[in-house]
């Protein structure tokens, strides 16, 4: 046995430190896995040129230019074009508040948390 396991005070301090580290790591993982979703209306879609892997998307009430991969699901592109043509809200999902890449596009249903 080591010095720490023989001394109950040192052992309890070491055990407390261990659990604190585990808890912090779990919280960091949890915060990294959360995505951001917003409901917006598309005003313009600029298709990427040959060699570009993303299309650019602009929304009402946002000065940012977002990106969606050209090889994203066909449904996502269809929803964005429908939003632009009909003025419908869509829900976009991104990795974080600072990220400009659209991961998912969903039909927005008012009154839901979607």
Short mmCIF file of N, CA and C in Angstrom, two decimals:
data_model
loop_
_atom_site.label_atom_id
_atom_site.label_comp_id
_atom_site.label_asym_id
_atom_site.label_seq_id
_atom_site.Cartn_x
_atom_site.Cartn_y
_atom_site.Cartn_z
N UNK A 1 0.84 -1.18 0.00
CA UNK A 1 0.00 0.00 0.00
C UNK A 1 0.89 1.25 0.00
N UNK A 2 0.36 2.30 -0.60
CA UNK A 2 1.10 3.55 -0.64
C UNK A 2 0.77 4.42 0.56
N UNK A 3 1.50 5.52 0.71
CA UNK A 3 1.26 6.46 1.81
C UNK A 3 -0.16 7.01 1.77
N UNK A 4 -0.66 7.27 0.56
CA UNK A 4 -1.97 7.91 0.43
C UNK A 4 -3.11 7.00 0.86
N UNK A 5 -3.00 5.73 0.57
CA UNK A 5 -4.10 4.83 0.94
C UNK A 5 -4.09 4.50 2.42
N UNK A 6 -2.94 4.67 3.09
CA UNK A 6 -2.88 4.43 4.54
C UNK A 6 -3.43 5.60 5.34
N UNK A 7 -3.29 6.80 4.80
CA UNK A 7 -3.73 8.00 5.50
C UNK A 7 -5.15 8.34 5.03
N UNK A 8 -6.17 8.23 5.90
CA UNK A 8 -7.56 8.44 5.48
C UNK A 8 -7.83 9.86 4.97
N UNK A 9 -7.19 10.87 5.52
CA UNK A 9 -7.40 12.25 5.06
C UNK A 9 -6.84 12.43 3.66
N UNK A 10 -5.63 11.97 3.45
CA UNK A 10 -5.01 12.07 2.12
C UNK A 10 -5.82 11.27 1.10
N UNK A 11 -6.27 10.08 1.50
CA UNK A 11 -7.05 9.24 0.59
C UNK A 11 -8.36 9.93 0.19
N UNK A 12 -9.05 10.53 1.16
CA UNK A 12 -10.33 11.20 0.85
C UNK A 12 -10.10 12.42 -0.04
N UNK A 13 -9.00 13.15 0.17
CA UNK A 13 -8.67 14.29 -0.70
C UNK A 13 -8.37 13.82 -2.12
N UNK A 14 -7.62 12.74 -2.24
CA UNK A 14 -7.29 12.18 -3.55
C UNK A 14 -8.54 11.69 -4.26
N UNK A 15 -9.41 11.04 -3.53
CA UNK A 15 -10.67 10.55 -4.10
C UNK A 15 -11.55 11.71 -4.55
N UNK A 16 -11.62 12.77 -3.75
CA UNK A 16 -12.40 13.96 -4.13
C UNK A 16 -11.85 14.62 -5.38
N UNK A 17 -10.54 14.70 -5.49
CA UNK A 17 -9.90 15.26 -6.68
C UNK A 17 -10.23 14.42 -7.91
N UNK A 18 -10.19 13.10 -7.76
CA UNK A 18 -10.51 12.21 -8.88
C UNK A 18 -11.93 12.46 -9.39
N UNK A 19 -12.90 12.50 -8.48
CA UNK A 19 -14.29 12.70 -8.90
C UNK A 19 -14.51 14.10 -9.50
N UNK A 20 -13.79 15.09 -9.00
CA UNK A 20 -13.89 16.44 -9.58
C UNK A 20 -13.41 16.44 -11.03
N UNK A 21 -12.31 15.79 -11.30
CA UNK A 21 -11.76 15.72 -12.66
C UNK A 21 -12.74 15.00 -13.58
N UNK A 22 -13.30 13.89 -13.13
CA UNK A 22 -14.27 13.14 -13.94
C UNK A 22 -15.50 13.99 -14.23
N UNK A 23 -16.00 14.71 -13.24
CA UNK A 23 -17.17 15.55 -13.42
C UNK A 23 -16.90 16.67 -14.43
N UNK A 24 -15.75 17.31 -14.35
CA UNK A 24 -15.40 18.39 -15.28
C UNK A 24 -15.31 17.85 -16.70
N UNK A 25 -14.70 16.67 -16.88
CA UNK A 25 -14.59 16.09 -18.21
C UNK A 25 -15.96 15.75 -18.78
N UNK A 26 -16.86 15.25 -17.97
CA UNK A 26 -18.23 14.95 -18.43
C UNK A 26 -18.95 16.22 -18.87
N UNK A 27 -18.82 17.28 -18.09
CA UNK A 27 -19.47 18.55 -18.43
C UNK A 27 -18.90 19.11 -19.74
N UNK A 28 -17.59 19.01 -19.94
CA UNK A 28 -16.99 19.51 -21.17
C UNK A 28 -17.49 18.73 -22.37
N UNK A 29 -17.57 17.42 -22.25
CA UNK A 29 -18.10 16.60 -23.34
C UNK A 29 -19.54 16.95 -23.65
N UNK A 30 -20.31 17.15 -22.60
CA UNK A 30 -21.73 17.47 -22.75
C UNK A 30 -21.91 18.80 -23.48
N UNK A 31 -21.12 19.80 -23.14
CA UNK A 31 -21.25 21.12 -23.76
C UNK A 31 -20.80 21.09 -25.21
N UNK A 32 -19.84 20.24 -25.56
CA UNK A 32 -19.37 20.15 -26.93
C UNK A 32 -20.39 19.46 -27.83
N UNK A 33 -21.23 18.59 -27.29
CA UNK A 33 -22.14 17.81 -28.11
C UNK A 33 -23.46 18.54 -28.41
N UNK A 34 -23.70 19.67 -27.77
CA UNK A 34 -24.95 20.40 -28.00
C UNK A 34 -24.90 21.14 -29.33
N UNK A 35 -26.00 21.11 -30.04
CA UNK A 35 -26.09 21.85 -31.30
C UNK A 35 -27.01 23.04 -31.11
N UNK A 36 -26.99 23.93 -32.09
CA UNK A 36 -27.80 25.13 -32.07
C UNK A 36 -28.82 25.03 -33.20
N UNK A 37 -30.07 25.35 -32.90
CA UNK A 37 -31.08 25.36 -33.96
C UNK A 37 -31.79 26.71 -33.96
N UNK A 38 -32.12 27.17 -35.17
CA UNK A 38 -32.80 28.45 -35.35
C UNK A 38 -33.86 28.31 -36.42
N UNK A 39 -34.89 29.14 -36.33
CA UNK A 39 -35.94 29.16 -37.34
C UNK A 39 -35.78 30.44 -38.15
N UNK A 40 -35.62 30.27 -39.47
CA UNK A 40 -35.39 31.43 -40.33
C UNK A 40 -36.00 31.20 -41.71
N UNK A 41 -36.10 32.30 -42.47
CA UNK A 41 -36.59 32.27 -43.85
C UNK A 41 -35.42 32.59 -44.78
N UNK A 42 -35.26 31.77 -45.82
CA UNK A 42 -34.18 31.96 -46.78
C UNK A 42 -34.51 33.12 -47.72
N UNK A 43 -33.52 33.99 -47.97
CA UNK A 43 -33.70 35.06 -48.94
C UNK A 43 -32.87 34.84 -50.20
N UNK A 44 -31.76 34.09 -50.07
CA UNK A 44 -30.94 33.85 -51.24
C UNK A 44 -30.07 32.62 -51.04
N UNK A 45 -29.85 31.90 -52.13
CA UNK A 45 -28.96 30.75 -52.13
C UNK A 45 -27.98 30.95 -53.28
N UNK A 46 -26.70 30.92 -52.96
CA UNK A 46 -25.68 31.07 -53.99
C UNK A 46 -24.98 29.73 -54.14
N UNK A 47 -25.16 29.13 -55.29
CA UNK A 47 -24.55 27.82 -55.52
C UNK A 47 -23.06 27.97 -55.71
N UNK A 48 -22.31 27.09 -55.06
CA UNK A 48 -20.85 27.12 -55.16
C UNK A 48 -20.39 26.78 -56.57
N UNK A 49 -19.29 27.35 -56.96
CA UNK A 49 -18.74 27.08 -58.29
C UNK A 49 -18.08 25.70 -58.30
N UNK A 50 -17.65 25.28 -59.47
CA UNK A 50 -16.97 23.99 -59.59
C UNK A 50 -15.73 24.03 -58.70
N UNK A 51 -15.56 23.01 -57.93
CA UNK A 51 -14.43 22.95 -57.01
C UNK A 51 -14.78 23.37 -55.59
N UNK A 52 -15.86 24.10 -55.42
CA UNK A 52 -16.31 24.47 -54.07
C UNK A 52 -17.21 23.36 -53.54
N UNK A 53 -17.09 23.08 -52.26
CA UNK A 53 -17.86 21.99 -51.68
C UNK A 53 -19.14 22.44 -50.99
N UNK A 54 -19.38 23.75 -50.91
CA UNK A 54 -20.55 24.28 -50.20
C UNK A 54 -21.31 25.30 -51.03
N UNK A 55 -22.61 25.39 -50.76
CA UNK A 55 -23.43 26.49 -51.27
C UNK A 55 -23.58 27.49 -50.13
N UNK A 56 -23.78 28.75 -50.47
CA UNK A 56 -23.97 29.80 -49.47
C UNK A 56 -25.45 30.09 -49.35
N UNK A 57 -25.91 30.30 -48.12
CA UNK A 57 -27.32 30.54 -47.84
C UNK A 57 -27.44 31.80 -46.99
N UNK A 58 -28.37 32.69 -47.39
CA UNK A 58 -28.62 33.91 -46.61
C UNK A 58 -30.06 33.90 -46.13
N UNK A 59 -30.25 34.38 -44.92
CA UNK A 59 -31.57 34.37 -44.28
C UNK A 59 -32.01 35.79 -43.92
N UNK A 60 -33.33 35.95 -43.82
CA UNK A 60 -33.87 37.22 -43.32
C UNK A 60 -33.39 37.42 -41.89
N UNK A 61 -33.27 38.66 -41.49
CA UNK A 61 -32.93 39.03 -40.11
C UNK A 61 -31.58 38.47 -39.66
N UNK A 62 -30.70 38.17 -40.60
CA UNK A 62 -29.36 37.72 -40.26
C UNK A 62 -28.40 38.26 -41.30
N UNK A 63 -27.32 38.84 -40.84
CA UNK A 63 -26.33 39.37 -41.76
C UNK A 63 -25.25 38.34 -42.07
N UNK A 64 -25.32 37.22 -41.42
CA UNK A 64 -24.34 36.16 -41.64
C UNK A 64 -24.64 35.40 -42.93
N UNK A 65 -23.61 34.83 -43.49
CA UNK A 65 -23.76 33.95 -44.64
C UNK A 65 -23.42 32.55 -44.15
N UNK A 66 -24.39 31.66 -44.29
CA UNK A 66 -24.23 30.29 -43.83
C UNK A 66 -23.83 29.40 -45.01
N UNK A 67 -23.32 28.21 -44.69
CA UNK A 67 -22.90 27.28 -45.73
C UNK A 67 -23.60 25.94 -45.52
N UNK A 68 -23.92 25.28 -46.64
CA UNK A 68 -24.42 23.91 -46.58
C UNK A 68 -23.66 23.11 -47.62
N UNK A 69 -23.25 21.93 -47.25
CA UNK A 69 -22.47 21.08 -48.16
C UNK A 69 -23.31 20.73 -49.39
N UNK A 70 -22.67 20.77 -50.53
CA UNK A 70 -23.37 20.40 -51.78
C UNK A 70 -23.86 18.96 -51.71
N UNK A 71 -23.13 18.12 -51.00
CA UNK A 71 -23.53 16.71 -50.92
C UNK A 71 -24.42 16.41 -49.70
N UNK A 72 -24.97 17.45 -49.08
CA UNK A 72 -25.93 17.24 -47.98
C UNK A 72 -27.18 16.58 -48.56
N UNK A 73 -28.01 16.06 -47.70
CA UNK A 73 -29.22 15.37 -48.16
C UNK A 73 -30.02 16.25 -49.12
N UNK A 74 -30.56 15.64 -50.15
CA UNK A 74 -31.35 16.36 -51.15
C UNK A 74 -32.53 17.08 -50.50
N UNK A 75 -33.10 16.45 -49.49
CA UNK A 75 -34.25 17.02 -48.76
C UNK A 75 -33.90 18.38 -48.15
N UNK A 76 -32.68 18.51 -47.63
CA UNK A 76 -32.25 19.78 -47.02
C UNK A 76 -32.23 20.90 -48.05
N UNK A 77 -31.69 20.60 -49.23
CA UNK A 77 -31.64 21.60 -50.29
C UNK A 77 -33.05 21.96 -50.77
N UNK A 78 -33.91 20.96 -50.88
CA UNK A 78 -35.29 21.21 -51.31
C UNK A 78 -36.02 22.10 -50.31
N UNK A 79 -35.82 21.87 -49.02
CA UNK A 79 -36.46 22.70 -48.00
C UNK A 79 -35.96 24.14 -48.05
N UNK A 80 -34.66 24.31 -48.29
CA UNK A 80 -34.12 25.67 -48.38
C UNK A 80 -34.69 26.41 -49.59
N UNK A 81 -34.78 25.74 -50.75
CA UNK A 81 -35.34 26.38 -51.94
C UNK A 81 -36.83 26.68 -51.76
N UNK A 82 -37.56 25.78 -51.08
CA UNK A 82 -38.98 26.03 -50.81
C UNK A 82 -39.15 27.23 -49.88
N UNK A 83 -38.27 27.35 -48.92
CA UNK A 83 -38.30 28.50 -48.01
C UNK A 83 -38.09 29.79 -48.78
N UNK A 84 -37.15 29.76 -49.70
CA UNK A 84 -36.85 30.96 -50.50
C UNK A 84 -38.03 31.33 -51.40
N UNK A 85 -38.60 30.34 -52.06
CA UNK A 85 -39.68 30.60 -53.02
C UNK A 85 -41.00 30.99 -52.35
N UNK A 86 -41.31 30.36 -51.21
CA UNK A 86 -42.61 30.55 -50.58
C UNK A 86 -42.56 31.40 -49.31
N UNK A 87 -41.37 31.78 -48.86
CA UNK A 87 -41.25 32.57 -47.64
C UNK A 87 -41.56 31.78 -46.38
N UNK A 88 -41.33 30.47 -46.42
CA UNK A 88 -41.62 29.62 -45.27
C UNK A 88 -40.43 29.54 -44.33
N UNK A 89 -40.71 29.42 -43.04
CA UNK A 89 -39.66 29.24 -42.06
C UNK A 89 -39.15 27.80 -42.11
N UNK A 90 -37.84 27.64 -41.94
CA UNK A 90 -37.23 26.33 -41.77
C UNK A 90 -36.38 26.38 -40.51
N UNK A 91 -36.15 25.23 -39.93
CA UNK A 91 -35.25 25.12 -38.79
C UNK A 91 -33.91 24.64 -39.30
N UNK A 92 -32.86 25.38 -38.98
CA UNK A 92 -31.52 24.94 -39.35
C UNK A 92 -30.77 24.55 -38.09
N UNK A 93 -29.93 23.53 -38.22
CA UNK A 93 -29.16 23.03 -37.08
C UNK A 93 -27.68 23.18 -37.40
N UNK A 94 -26.94 23.74 -36.42
CA UNK A 94 -25.49 23.93 -36.56
C UNK A 94 -24.79 23.39 -35.33
N UNK A 95 -23.48 23.20 -35.43
CA UNK A 95 -22.70 22.68 -34.29
C UNK A 95 -22.64 23.64 -33.12
N UNK A 96 -22.52 24.93 -33.42
CA UNK A 96 -22.40 25.90 -32.34
C UNK A 96 -22.86 27.27 -32.86
N UNK A 97 -22.96 28.20 -31.95
CA UNK A 97 -23.38 29.56 -32.28
C UNK A 97 -22.41 30.22 -33.26
N UNK A 98 -21.12 29.88 -33.15
CA UNK A 98 -20.10 30.48 -34.00
C UNK A 98 -19.92 29.79 -35.34
N UNK A 99 -20.46 28.60 -35.47
CA UNK A 99 -20.27 27.81 -36.70
C UNK A 99 -21.26 28.28 -37.77
N UNK A 100 -20.78 28.40 -39.01
CA UNK A 100 -21.66 28.86 -40.09
C UNK A 100 -22.12 27.71 -40.99
N UNK A 101 -21.71 26.48 -40.69
CA UNK A 101 -22.11 25.35 -41.52
C UNK A 101 -23.43 24.75 -41.03
N UNK A 102 -24.37 24.61 -41.96
CA UNK A 102 -25.68 24.02 -41.66
C UNK A 102 -25.53 22.51 -41.71
N UNK A 103 -25.90 21.83 -40.62
CA UNK A 103 -25.82 20.38 -40.55
C UNK A 103 -27.12 19.71 -40.98
N UNK A 104 -28.24 20.32 -40.59
CA UNK A 104 -29.57 19.76 -40.90
C UNK A 104 -30.52 20.89 -41.21
N UNK A 105 -31.54 20.57 -42.00
CA UNK A 105 -32.63 21.50 -42.27
C UNK A 105 -33.93 20.74 -42.05
N UNK A 106 -34.83 21.32 -41.28
CA UNK A 106 -36.11 20.67 -40.97
C UNK A 106 -37.25 21.62 -41.30
N UNK A 107 -38.41 21.05 -41.55
CA UNK A 107 -39.62 21.85 -41.70
C UNK A 107 -39.94 22.44 -40.34
N UNK A 108 -40.22 23.75 -40.30
CA UNK A 108 -40.55 24.38 -39.03
C UNK A 108 -42.03 24.27 -38.78
N UNK A 109 -42.37 23.78 -37.60
CA UNK A 109 -43.77 23.65 -37.21
C UNK A 109 -43.98 24.61 -36.02
N UNK A 110 -44.72 25.71 -36.22
CA UNK A 110 -44.93 26.66 -35.12
C UNK A 110 -45.51 26.00 -33.87
N UNK A 111 -45.03 26.44 -32.73
CA UNK A 111 -45.52 25.91 -31.47
C UNK A 111 -44.73 24.70 -30.99
N UNK A 112 -43.72 24.29 -31.76
CA UNK A 112 -42.89 23.17 -31.32
C UNK A 112 -41.50 23.69 -31.04
N UNK A 113 -40.70 22.89 -30.40
CA UNK A 113 -39.33 23.27 -30.09
C UNK A 113 -38.36 22.79 -31.16
N UNK A 114 -38.85 22.55 -32.32
CA UNK A 114 -38.04 21.97 -33.40
C UNK A 114 -37.16 22.99 -34.04
#
